[in-house]
mmCIF file of C-alpha atoms and ligand atoms in Angstrom:
data_model
loop_
_atom_site.group_PDB
_atom_site.id
_atom_site.type_symbol
_atom_site.label_atom_id
_atom_site.label_comp_id
_atom_site.label_asym_id
_atom_site.label_seq_id
_atom_site.Cartn_x
_atom_site.Cartn_y
_atom_site.Cartn_z
ATOM 1 C CA MET A 1 0.270 0.365 -0.024
ATOM 2 C CA GLN A 2 2.771 2.183 0.753
ATOM 3 C CA LYS A 3 4.754 2.004 -2.265
ATOM 4 C CA ARG A 4 1.303 2.302 -4.468
ATOM 5 C CA ILE A 5 0.673 5.439 -2.546
ATOM 6 C CA GLU A 6 4.575 6.778 -2.935
ATOM 7 C CA TRP A 7 3.876 5.462 -6.652
ATOM 8 C CA ILE A 8 0.622 7.747 -6.959
ATOM 9 C CA LYS A 9 2.856 10.789 -5.005
ATOM 10 C CA LYS A 10 5.396 9.879 -7.518
ATOM 11 C CA SER A 11 3.566 9.582 -10.509
ATOM 12 C CA LEU A 12 1.578 12.990 -9.975
ATOM 13 C CA THR A 13 4.765 14.673 -9.416
ATOM 14 C CA THR A 14 5.784 13.894 -13.145
ATOM 15 C CA CYS A 15 2.599 14.587 -14.445
ATOM 16 C CA LEU A 16 2.430 18.057 -12.961
ATOM 17 C CA THR A 17 6.061 18.813 -14.118
ATOM 18 C CA ALA A 18 5.123 18.185 -17.458
ATOM 19 C CA CYS A 19 2.304 20.386 -17.179
ATOM 20 C CA LEU A 20 3.787 23.011 -15.771
ATOM 21 C CA ALA A 21 6.666 22.789 -18.013
ATOM 22 C CA GLY A 22 4.129 22.670 -21.131
ATOM 23 C CA GLY A 23 2.446 25.928 -19.566
ATOM 24 C CA LEU A 24 -0.543 24.259 -20.010
ATOM 25 C CA LEU A 25 -3.428 23.440 -17.420
ATOM 26 C CA PHE A 26 -5.556 20.865 -19.055
ATOM 27 C CA SER A 27 -8.886 19.073 -17.645
ATOM 28 C CA GLY A 28 -7.556 15.122 -17.350
ATOM 29 C CA CYS A 29 -9.952 12.153 -18.360
ATOM 30 C CA ALA A 30 -11.153 9.162 -16.290
ATOM 31 C CA GLY A 31 -9.276 6.667 -16.259
ATOM 32 C CA ARG A 32 -10.464 2.942 -16.636
ATOM 33 C CA GLY A 33 -10.212 2.847 -12.794
ATOM 34 C CA GLY A 34 -12.533 6.131 -12.794
ATOM 35 C CA GLU A 35 -9.107 8.577 -11.315
ATOM 36 C CA LYS A 36 -8.340 11.061 -13.096
ATOM 37 C CA VAL A 37 -5.675 10.313 -15.428
ATOM 38 C CA ASN A 38 -3.708 13.393 -17.196
ATOM 39 C CA GLU A 39 -1.383 12.202 -19.175
ATOM 40 C CA ILE A 40 -0.626 9.125 -20.951
ATOM 41 C CA GLN A 41 2.923 8.050 -20.082
ATOM 42 C CA ILE A 42 3.428 4.529 -21.938
ATOM 43 C CA GLY A 43 6.937 2.148 -21.658
ATOM 44 C CA VAL A 44 8.108 0.388 -24.567
ATOM 45 C CA VAL A 45 10.198 -2.445 -24.394
ATOM 46 C CA VAL A 46 11.345 -4.759 -27.395
ATOM 47 C CA TYR A 47 12.886 -7.781 -27.288
ATOM 48 C CA ASP A 48 16.080 -6.640 -29.343
ATOM 49 C CA GLU A 49 15.748 -2.832 -31.439
ATOM 50 C CA TYR A 50 18.021 -4.551 -34.128
ATOM 51 C CA ASP A 51 15.483 -7.101 -35.646
ATOM 52 C CA THR A 52 14.055 -5.318 -38.816
ATOM 53 C CA PHE A 53 10.721 -6.273 -38.633
ATOM 54 C CA ILE A 54 10.565 -4.571 -35.152
ATOM 55 C CA SER A 55 12.384 -2.047 -35.577
ATOM 56 C CA GLN A 56 10.082 -0.803 -38.455
ATOM 57 C CA LEU A 57 6.972 -1.514 -36.147
ATOM 58 C CA MET A 58 8.562 0.903 -33.624
ATOM 59 C CA ASN A 59 8.991 3.608 -36.488
ATOM 60 C CA GLU A 60 5.729 3.364 -37.307
ATOM 61 C CA PHE A 61 4.513 3.757 -33.659
ATOM 62 C CA MET A 62 5.979 6.528 -32.616
ATOM 63 C CA GLU A 63 5.033 8.218 -35.790
ATOM 64 C CA ASP A 64 1.398 7.065 -34.667
ATOM 65 C CA VAL A 65 2.259 8.726 -31.042
ATOM 66 C CA SER A 66 3.727 12.256 -32.269
ATOM 67 C CA GLU A 67 0.381 12.392 -34.516
ATOM 68 C CA GLN A 68 -1.648 11.927 -31.549
ATOM 69 C CA ILE A 69 0.429 14.669 -30.120
ATOM 70 C CA LYS A 70 -0.312 17.167 -32.499
ATOM 71 C CA ASN A 71 -3.921 16.346 -31.932
ATOM 72 C CA GLY A 72 -3.609 17.179 -28.632
ATOM 73 C CA LYS A 73 -3.156 14.409 -26.413
ATOM 74 C CA ARG A 74 -0.614 14.480 -23.694
ATOM 75 C CA ILE A 75 1.523 11.314 -24.556
ATOM 76 C CA SER A 76 5.426 10.519 -23.748
ATOM 77 C CA VAL A 77 6.789 7.445 -24.453
ATOM 78 C CA LYS A 78 10.223 5.546 -22.322
ATOM 79 C CA ARG A 79 11.592 3.294 -25.152
ATOM 80 C CA TYR A 80 14.105 0.247 -23.755
ATOM 81 C CA ASN A 81 16.003 -2.515 -25.839
ATOM 82 C CA ALA A 82 15.876 -5.630 -24.251
ATOM 83 C CA ALA A 83 18.550 -6.669 -26.299
ATOM 84 C CA GLY A 84 17.771 -10.363 -26.111
ATOM 85 C CA ASN A 85 17.741 -10.858 -22.655
ATOM 86 C CA GLN A 86 14.597 -11.606 -20.225
ATOM 87 C CA ILE A 87 16.402 -10.693 -16.693
ATOM 88 C CA THR A 88 17.382 -7.383 -18.052
ATOM 89 C CA GLN A 89 13.820 -6.579 -19.572
ATOM 90 C CA ASN A 90 12.088 -7.435 -16.036
ATOM 91 C CA GLU A 91 14.169 -4.509 -14.516
ATOM 92 C CA GLN A 92 13.284 -2.598 -17.650
ATOM 93 C CA VAL A 93 9.985 -2.859 -16.940
ATOM 94 C CA GLU A 94 10.062 -2.166 -13.186
ATOM 95 C CA GLU A 95 12.132 0.821 -13.937
ATOM 96 C CA MET A 96 9.220 2.212 -16.241
ATOM 97 C CA ILE A 97 6.767 1.362 -13.457
ATOM 98 C CA GLU A 98 9.255 3.492 -10.852
ATOM 99 C CA LYS A 99 9.309 6.365 -13.094
ATOM 100 C CA GLY A 100 5.852 6.644 -13.531
ATOM 101 C CA CYS A 101 4.743 4.907 -16.531
ATOM 102 C CA ASN A 102 0.826 4.605 -16.289
ATOM 103 C CA VAL A 103 1.013 1.203 -19.320
ATOM 104 C CA ILE A 104 3.226 -0.861 -20.748
ATOM 105 C CA CYS A 105 4.155 -1.932 -23.886
ATOM 106 C CA VAL A 106 6.592 -5.434 -23.903
ATOM 107 C CA ASN A 107 7.996 -7.338 -26.526
ATOM 108 C CA LEU A 108 8.882 -10.074 -24.359
ATOM 109 C CA VAL A 109 12.295 -12.012 -24.938
ATOM 110 C CA ASP A 110 11.028 -15.223 -23.884
ATOM 111 C CA ARG A 111 7.451 -15.655 -24.578
ATOM 112 C CA THR A 112 7.026 -18.056 -21.623
ATOM 113 C CA ASP A 113 7.910 -16.327 -18.959
ATOM 114 C CA PRO A 114 6.236 -13.204 -18.483
ATOM 115 C CA SER A 115 5.367 -14.265 -14.877
ATOM 116 C CA MET A 116 7.928 -11.431 -13.361
ATOM 117 C CA ILE A 117 6.433 -8.597 -15.635
ATOM 118 C CA ILE A 118 2.879 -9.588 -15.319
ATOM 119 C CA GLU A 119 3.498 -9.632 -11.274
ATOM 120 C CA ALA A 120 5.141 -6.417 -11.080
ATOM 121 C CA ALA A 121 2.266 -4.473 -13.556
ATOM 122 C CA ARG A 122 -0.230 -6.106 -11.365
ATOM 123 C CA LYS A 123 1.408 -4.703 -7.868
ATOM 124 C CA ALA A 124 1.029 -1.489 -9.341
ATOM 125 C CA ASP A 125 -1.975 -1.837 -11.617
ATOM 126 C CA ILE A 126 -0.649 -0.877 -14.871
ATOM 127 C CA PRO A 127 -1.970 -2.525 -17.931
ATOM 128 C CA VAL A 128 0.519 -4.389 -19.940
ATOM 129 C CA ILE A 129 0.203 -4.522 -23.731
ATOM 130 C CA PHE A 130 2.092 -7.786 -24.932
ATOM 131 C CA PHE A 131 2.916 -7.607 -28.718
ATOM 132 C CA ASN A 132 4.503 -9.792 -31.401
ATOM 133 C CA ARG A 133 5.715 -12.408 -29.087
ATOM 134 C CA GLU A 134 2.367 -14.436 -28.008
ATOM 135 C CA LEU A 135 2.735 -15.477 -24.593
ATOM 136 C CA VAL A 136 0.834 -18.657 -23.636
ATOM 137 C CA GLU A 137 -3.309 -18.071 -23.209
ATOM 138 C CA LYS A 138 -2.831 -18.991 -19.596
ATOM 139 C CA ASP A 139 -0.939 -15.980 -18.509
ATOM 140 C CA LEU A 140 -2.705 -13.666 -20.758
ATOM 141 C CA MET A 141 -5.889 -14.851 -18.694
ATOM 142 C CA SER A 142 -4.014 -14.324 -15.415
ATOM 143 C CA TRP A 143 -5.022 -10.426 -14.996
ATOM 144 C CA ASP A 144 -7.744 -8.494 -16.877
ATOM 145 C CA LYS A 145 -5.354 -5.521 -17.383
ATOM 146 C CA LEU A 146 -3.171 -7.848 -20.380
ATOM 147 C CA TYR A 147 -3.774 -7.746 -23.745
ATOM 148 C CA TYR A 148 -1.968 -9.209 -26.468
ATOM 149 C CA VAL A 149 -1.801 -7.471 -29.962
ATOM 150 C CA GLY A 150 -0.126 -9.332 -33.120
ATOM 151 C CA ALA A 151 -1.142 -11.146 -36.331
ATOM 152 C CA ASP A 152 -2.423 -14.735 -37.346
ATOM 153 C CA ALA A 153 0.597 -16.653 -37.842
ATOM 154 C CA PHE A 154 -0.958 -19.628 -39.002
ATOM 155 C CA GLU A 155 -2.377 -17.680 -42.226
ATOM 156 C CA SER A 156 1.016 -16.241 -42.827
ATOM 157 C CA GLY A 157 2.322 -19.843 -43.333
ATOM 158 C CA ILE A 158 -0.408 -20.766 -45.351
ATOM 159 C CA MET A 159 -0.312 -18.016 -47.655
ATOM 160 C CA GLN A 160 3.340 -18.626 -48.228
ATOM 161 C CA GLY A 161 2.777 -21.990 -48.713
ATOM 162 C CA GLN A 162 -0.157 -21.153 -51.657
ATOM 163 C CA ILE A 163 2.336 -18.437 -53.403
ATOM 164 C CA ALA A 164 5.052 -21.050 -53.259
ATOM 165 C CA ALA A 165 2.193 -23.500 -54.890
ATOM 166 C CA ASP A 166 0.973 -21.399 -57.248
ATOM 167 C CA ALA A 167 4.101 -20.466 -58.622
ATOM 168 C CA TRP A 168 5.095 -24.200 -58.910
ATOM 169 C CA PHE A 169 1.453 -25.190 -60.703
ATOM 170 C CA GLU A 170 2.331 -21.984 -62.989
ATOM 171 C CA ASN A 171 5.835 -22.678 -63.932
ATOM 172 C CA LEU A 172 4.233 -26.993 -64.979
ATOM 173 C CA GLU A 173 2.183 -25.008 -67.557
ATOM 174 C CA THR A 174 5.271 -23.027 -69.518
ATOM 175 C CA ASP A 175 9.482 -24.519 -69.029
ATOM 176 C CA ARG A 176 9.346 -26.716 -65.907
ATOM 177 C CA THR A 177 12.372 -24.830 -64.505
ATOM 178 C CA LEU A 178 11.107 -25.019 -61.082
ATOM 179 C CA ASP A 179 10.923 -28.888 -60.830
ATOM 180 C CA LYS A 180 14.781 -28.476 -61.632
ATOM 181 C CA ASN A 181 15.344 -32.309 -61.506
ATOM 182 C CA GLY A 182 12.077 -33.464 -63.231
ATOM 183 C CA ASP A 183 11.320 -35.993 -60.507
ATOM 184 C CA GLY A 184 7.604 -34.082 -60.358
ATOM 185 C CA CYS A 185 8.192 -33.588 -56.604
ATOM 186 C CA LEU A 186 9.452 -30.180 -54.684
ATOM 187 C CA GLN A 187 12.427 -30.361 -52.878
ATOM 188 C CA TYR A 188 12.606 -28.026 -50.273
ATOM 189 C CA VAL A 189 14.772 -26.112 -47.229
ATOM 190 C CA VAL A 190 12.739 -23.361 -44.289
ATOM 191 C CA LEU A 191 15.016 -21.486 -42.924
ATOM 192 C CA GLU A 192 13.502 -21.179 -39.283
ATOM 193 C CA GLY A 193 13.143 -17.860 -37.119
ATOM 194 C CA GLU A 194 13.801 -18.562 -33.206
ATOM 195 C CA ALA A 195 13.103 -22.116 -31.938
ATOM 196 C CA GLY A 196 10.079 -21.709 -29.729
ATOM 197 C CA HIS A 197 8.736 -18.220 -31.096
ATOM 198 C CA GLN A 198 5.095 -19.210 -32.086
ATOM 199 C CA ASP A 199 5.561 -17.837 -35.604
ATOM 200 C CA SER A 200 8.793 -20.078 -36.190
ATOM 201 C CA ILE A 201 6.883 -23.317 -35.161
ATOM 202 C CA VAL A 202 3.668 -22.177 -36.690
ATOM 203 C CA ARG A 203 5.009 -21.087 -40.399
ATOM 204 C CA SER A 204 7.370 -23.474 -40.446
ATOM 205 C CA GLU A 205 4.711 -26.268 -40.447
ATOM 206 C CA TYR A 206 1.863 -24.509 -42.605
ATOM 207 C CA SER A 207 3.680 -23.253 -45.104
ATOM 208 C CA VAL A 208 4.880 -27.151 -45.973
ATOM 209 C CA ASN A 209 1.006 -28.082 -45.163
ATOM 210 C CA ALA A 210 -0.319 -25.295 -47.677
ATOM 211 C CA LEU A 211 1.798 -27.165 -50.353
ATOM 212 C CA VAL A 212 0.729 -30.539 -49.539
ATOM 213 C CA ASP A 213 -2.934 -29.627 -49.460
ATOM 214 C CA ALA A 214 -2.613 -28.233 -52.838
ATOM 215 C CA GLY A 215 -1.391 -31.580 -54.079
ATOM 216 C CA ILE A 216 2.499 -30.778 -54.254
ATOM 217 C CA GLN A 217 4.490 -33.794 -54.115
ATOM 218 C CA VAL A 218 7.352 -32.160 -51.428
ATOM 219 C CA ASP A 219 10.515 -33.266 -50.332
ATOM 220 C CA LYS A 220 12.001 -31.912 -47.504
ATOM 221 C CA CYS A 221 15.750 -31.553 -47.877
ATOM 222 C CA GLU A 222 15.840 -29.884 -44.329
ATOM 223 C CA SER A 223 15.260 -27.054 -42.212
ATOM 224 C CA SER A 224 17.622 -24.720 -40.521
ATOM 225 C CA ILE A 225 17.433 -22.369 -37.329
ATOM 226 C CA ALA A 226 18.530 -18.780 -37.770
ATOM 227 C CA ASN A 227 16.727 -16.887 -35.564
ATOM 228 C CA TRP A 228 15.681 -14.090 -37.681
ATOM 229 C CA SER A 229 19.179 -12.778 -38.853
ATOM 230 C CA ARG A 230 19.936 -11.661 -42.150
ATOM 231 C CA ALA A 231 23.742 -12.871 -41.254
ATOM 232 C CA GLN A 232 22.798 -16.248 -39.501
ATOM 233 C CA ALA A 233 21.004 -16.956 -42.584
ATOM 234 C CA GLN A 234 23.553 -16.273 -44.656
ATOM 235 C CA THR A 235 25.772 -18.797 -43.024
ATOM 236 C CA LYS A 236 23.352 -21.525 -43.034
ATOM 237 C CA MET A 237 22.831 -20.717 -46.517
ATOM 238 C CA ALA A 238 26.682 -21.493 -47.229
ATOM 239 C CA GLN A 239 26.469 -24.561 -45.486
ATOM 240 C CA LEU A 240 23.532 -25.428 -47.456
ATOM 241 C CA LEU A 241 25.178 -24.578 -50.819
ATOM 242 C CA ASN A 242 27.992 -27.221 -49.688
ATOM 243 C CA LYS A 243 25.542 -29.500 -48.992
ATOM 244 C CA TYR A 244 22.914 -29.727 -51.732
ATOM 245 C CA GLY A 245 24.805 -27.529 -54.052
ATOM 246 C CA ASP A 246 21.888 -26.256 -56.657
ATOM 247 C CA THR A 247 19.083 -28.878 -56.191
ATOM 248 C CA ILE A 248 16.817 -27.097 -53.944
ATOM 249 C CA GLU A 249 13.969 -26.171 -55.605
ATOM 250 C CA LEU A 250 12.189 -23.898 -52.867
ATOM 251 C CA LEU A 251 13.858 -21.683 -49.982
ATOM 252 C CA LEU A 252 10.740 -20.951 -47.411
ATOM 253 C CA CYS A 253 11.468 -18.231 -45.005
ATOM 254 C CA ASN A 254 10.270 -17.721 -42.011
ATOM 255 C CA ASN A 255 11.120 -13.828 -42.508
ATOM 256 C CA ASP A 256 12.377 -11.389 -45.057
ATOM 257 C CA ASP A 257 15.437 -10.827 -43.511
ATOM 258 C CA MET A 258 16.433 -14.940 -43.376
ATOM 259 C CA ALA A 259 15.738 -14.722 -46.921
ATOM 260 C CA LEU A 260 17.934 -11.837 -48.071
ATOM 261 C CA GLY A 261 20.730 -13.576 -45.863
ATOM 262 C CA ALA A 262 20.545 -16.963 -48.340
ATOM 263 C CA ILE A 263 20.300 -14.434 -51.576
ATOM 264 C CA ASP A 264 23.303 -12.505 -50.116
ATOM 265 C CA GLU A 265 25.247 -15.833 -49.731
ATOM 266 C CA MET A 266 23.610 -16.748 -53.331
ATOM 267 C CA LYS A 267 25.213 -13.330 -54.615
ATOM 268 C CA ALA A 268 28.518 -13.686 -52.765
ATOM 269 C CA GLN A 269 28.877 -17.200 -54.619
ATOM 270 C CA SER A 270 27.930 -15.133 -57.927
ATOM 271 C CA ILE A 271 25.491 -17.898 -58.242
ATOM 272 C CA PRO A 272 23.418 -17.130 -61.783
ATOM 273 C CA ARG A 273 19.974 -16.592 -60.594
ATOM 274 C CA GLU A 274 18.232 -19.297 -62.915
ATOM 275 C CA LYS A 275 19.893 -21.612 -60.651
ATOM 276 C CA TRP A 276 18.627 -20.085 -57.510
ATOM 277 C CA PRO A 277 15.747 -21.994 -55.632
ATOM 278 C CA VAL A 278 12.378 -20.035 -55.314
ATOM 279 C CA VAL A 279 12.692 -17.761 -52.323
ATOM 280 C CA VAL A 280 9.496 -16.631 -50.568
ATOM 281 C CA GLY A 281 9.781 -14.547 -47.048
ATOM 282 C CA ILE A 282 7.542 -13.450 -44.408
ATOM 283 C CA ASP A 283 7.028 -9.665 -43.512
ATOM 284 C CA GLY A 284 7.418 -7.316 -46.319
ATOM 285 C CA THR A 285 9.686 -4.508 -44.870
ATOM 286 C CA ASP A 286 11.152 -2.307 -46.689
ATOM 287 C CA VAL A 287 14.195 -4.446 -47.888
ATOM 288 C CA GLY A 288 11.726 -7.765 -48.316
ATOM 289 C CA LEU A 289 9.334 -5.378 -50.807
ATOM 290 C CA GLU A 290 12.587 -4.308 -52.469
ATOM 291 C CA ALA A 291 13.447 -7.744 -53.585
ATOM 292 C CA VAL A 292 10.181 -8.434 -54.600
ATOM 293 C CA VAL A 293 10.094 -5.889 -56.725
ATOM 294 C CA ASN A 294 13.252 -6.687 -58.333
ATOM 295 C CA GLY A 295 12.789 -10.377 -58.629
ATOM 296 C CA ASP A 296 15.419 -12.038 -55.951
ATOM 297 C CA MET A 297 12.131 -13.105 -53.972
ATOM 298 C CA LEU A 298 9.110 -14.572 -55.580
ATOM 299 C CA GLY A 299 7.195 -12.828 -52.852
ATOM 300 C CA THR A 300 6.085 -12.243 -49.277
ATOM 301 C CA VAL A 301 3.297 -12.398 -46.820
ATOM 302 C CA TYR A 302 2.808 -9.038 -45.386
ATOM 303 C CA ASN A 303 2.808 -8.509 -41.627
ATOM 304 C CA ASN A 304 0.674 -5.293 -40.865
ATOM 305 C CA LYS A 305 3.310 -3.346 -39.009
ATOM 306 C CA GLU A 306 0.679 -0.411 -39.373
ATOM 307 C CA GLY A 307 -2.005 -1.820 -37.983
ATOM 308 C CA GLN A 308 -0.089 -3.154 -35.192
ATOM 309 C CA ALA A 309 1.313 -0.009 -33.792
ATOM 310 C CA ARG A 310 -1.910 1.908 -34.410
ATOM 311 C CA ALA A 311 -3.755 -0.892 -32.193
ATOM 312 C CA MET A 312 -0.771 -0.566 -29.822
ATOM 313 C CA LEU A 313 -1.349 2.991 -29.195
ATOM 314 C CA GLN A 314 -5.257 2.701 -29.035
ATOM 315 C CA LEU A 315 -5.339 0.416 -26.844
ATOM 316 C CA ALA A 316 -2.545 1.781 -24.199
ATOM 317 C CA ILE A 317 -4.527 5.338 -24.824
ATOM 318 C CA TYR A 318 -8.359 3.093 -23.763
ATOM 319 C CA ALA A 319 -6.158 1.302 -20.714
ATOM 320 C CA VAL A 320 -5.110 4.645 -19.461
ATOM 321 C CA THR A 321 -8.307 7.125 -20.103
ATOM 322 C CA GLY A 322 -11.066 4.409 -20.559
ATOM 323 C CA GLU A 323 -11.080 6.497 -24.349
ATOM 324 C CA GLY A 324 -11.582 4.474 -27.796
ATOM 325 C CA TYR A 325 -13.444 1.551 -26.491
ATOM 326 C CA GLU A 326 -15.182 1.219 -29.931
ATOM 327 C CA LYS A 327 -12.265 1.333 -32.517
ATOM 328 C CA LEU A 328 -10.533 -1.863 -30.517
ATOM 329 C CA GLU A 329 -11.844 -4.832 -32.506
ATOM 330 C CA LEU A 330 -10.504 -7.111 -28.946
ATOM 331 C CA GLU A 331 -11.421 -10.666 -29.603
ATOM 332 C CA ASP A 332 -12.193 -12.270 -26.166
ATOM 333 C CA GLY A 333 -11.543 -8.446 -24.512
ATOM 334 C CA LYS A 334 -7.693 -9.185 -24.711
ATOM 335 C CA TYR A 335 -6.370 -9.767 -28.227
ATOM 336 C CA ILE A 336 -6.382 -7.804 -31.604
ATOM 337 C CA ARG A 337 -4.789 -9.686 -34.417
ATOM 338 C CA PHE A 338 -4.585 -8.173 -37.806
ATOM 339 C CA PRO A 339 -4.710 -10.856 -40.978
ATOM 340 C CA TYR A 340 -1.729 -10.898 -43.005
ATOM 341 C CA MET A 341 -1.773 -10.013 -47.295
ATOM 342 C CA ARG A 342 0.009 -12.154 -49.619
ATOM 343 C CA VAL A 343 2.533 -10.136 -51.778
ATOM 344 C CA THR A 344 3.651 -11.142 -55.174
ATOM 345 C CA ASN A 345 5.052 -8.827 -58.636
ATOM 346 C CA GLU A 346 1.369 -9.163 -59.166
ATOM 347 C CA ASN A 347 0.266 -6.795 -56.358
ATOM 348 C CA ILE A 348 3.674 -5.371 -55.660
ATOM 349 C CA GLY A 349 2.772 -2.052 -56.015
ATOM 350 C CA GLU A 350 0.207 -1.559 -53.109
ATOM 351 C CA PHE A 351 2.644 -2.237 -50.922
ATOM 352 C CA THR A 352 5.556 0.105 -52.265
ATOM 353 C CA GLU A 353 3.635 3.582 -52.907
HETATM 354 C C1 LIG B 401 8.058 -12.367 -36.317
HETATM 355 C C2 LIG B 401 8.707 -11.065 -37.481
HETATM 356 C C3 LIG B 401 10.253 -11.629 -37.776
HETATM 357 C C4 LIG B 401 10.546 -11.200 -36.402
HETATM 358 C C5 LIG B 401 9.848 -11.987 -35.110
HETATM 359 C C6 LIG B 401 10.393 -10.720 -33.698
HETATM 360 O O1 LIG B 401 6.638 -11.913 -36.402
HETATM 361 O O2 LIG B 401 8.495 -12.000 -38.881
HETATM 362 O O3 LIG B 401 10.600 -10.981 -38.895
HETATM 363 O O4 LIG B 401 10.346 -9.371 -36.161
HETATM 364 O O5 LIG B 401 8.229 -11.090 -35.383
HETATM 365 O O6 LIG B 401 9.631 -11.582 -32.393
HETATM 366 CA CA1 LIG B 402 12.022 -31.846 -58.371
#
């Protein structure tokens, strides 16, 4: 109780300082608990700020915040990078709470281990919006002020497989170059993200399922973990090329960065493009889209970072002020998930404008 009072005092002081500094006096709004809230102070921590998709998602989020500030909302953001360490992230969340944040957005390092964060937030009665790295349902359901914003991983895998399946069938009608060894079977490799990440697990499985569902006979060379990383994927691709030469026909990559890493290696070895496997990614990052435009990648699956960033902010505003509930499409009062979109050279223009 004493701690809570201290926290309230501290946040009031911070708010007041902010008010005076801004030379503004404003009425404030009722929070979810009915108390007056003067400023939305968001603490955000990412698992790794060098992850391409995450850094683009954060850029969107910060742009949305600026937009809201322009429209007169009082919002401040404290940003943290956990640099791949869950213990660091737990400490950063405690610091956010101490510094008076009244809502917290967490991109978990270890999605199976949110317990310290949930405990600290619950004690201080501060809502938490988890994003991108999905915690298990039981944890999310353990308190009513916990939310998750992300996308539907199953869909991304299915769409990736469908892009490859369409190309296979189309190619059967033309020069049949995709089936390099002419055995009627698709020899593929999967480059996987982090072990245990919901997106790696689901995408790896469902992309292949989609090929099989389309009626294609598949033949797995192997799957190889490259932790979402372009550099690691390049190393893995070097090993795969050593082992399989140019017999791989399809490279299913759990994200664009790994697809690009594999492409980096094929370019480094001066392998002509007609000898490359077909490469498909997921995310539609700027560099990923560029690779679809120039034909290095057959396609990608768009991970709607704009939608996710916007939903995170709307949810943060709602969690603190109680405003804007009607704009949120909350599933089970907890989840906001954005659909993915297929991207190939047929519709790439819609994404690069
Ligand atoms: C995925 C994304 C990856 C990586 C990962 C981090 O959704 O496709 O590129 O950013 O999240 O958790
Ligand atoms: Ca073949």
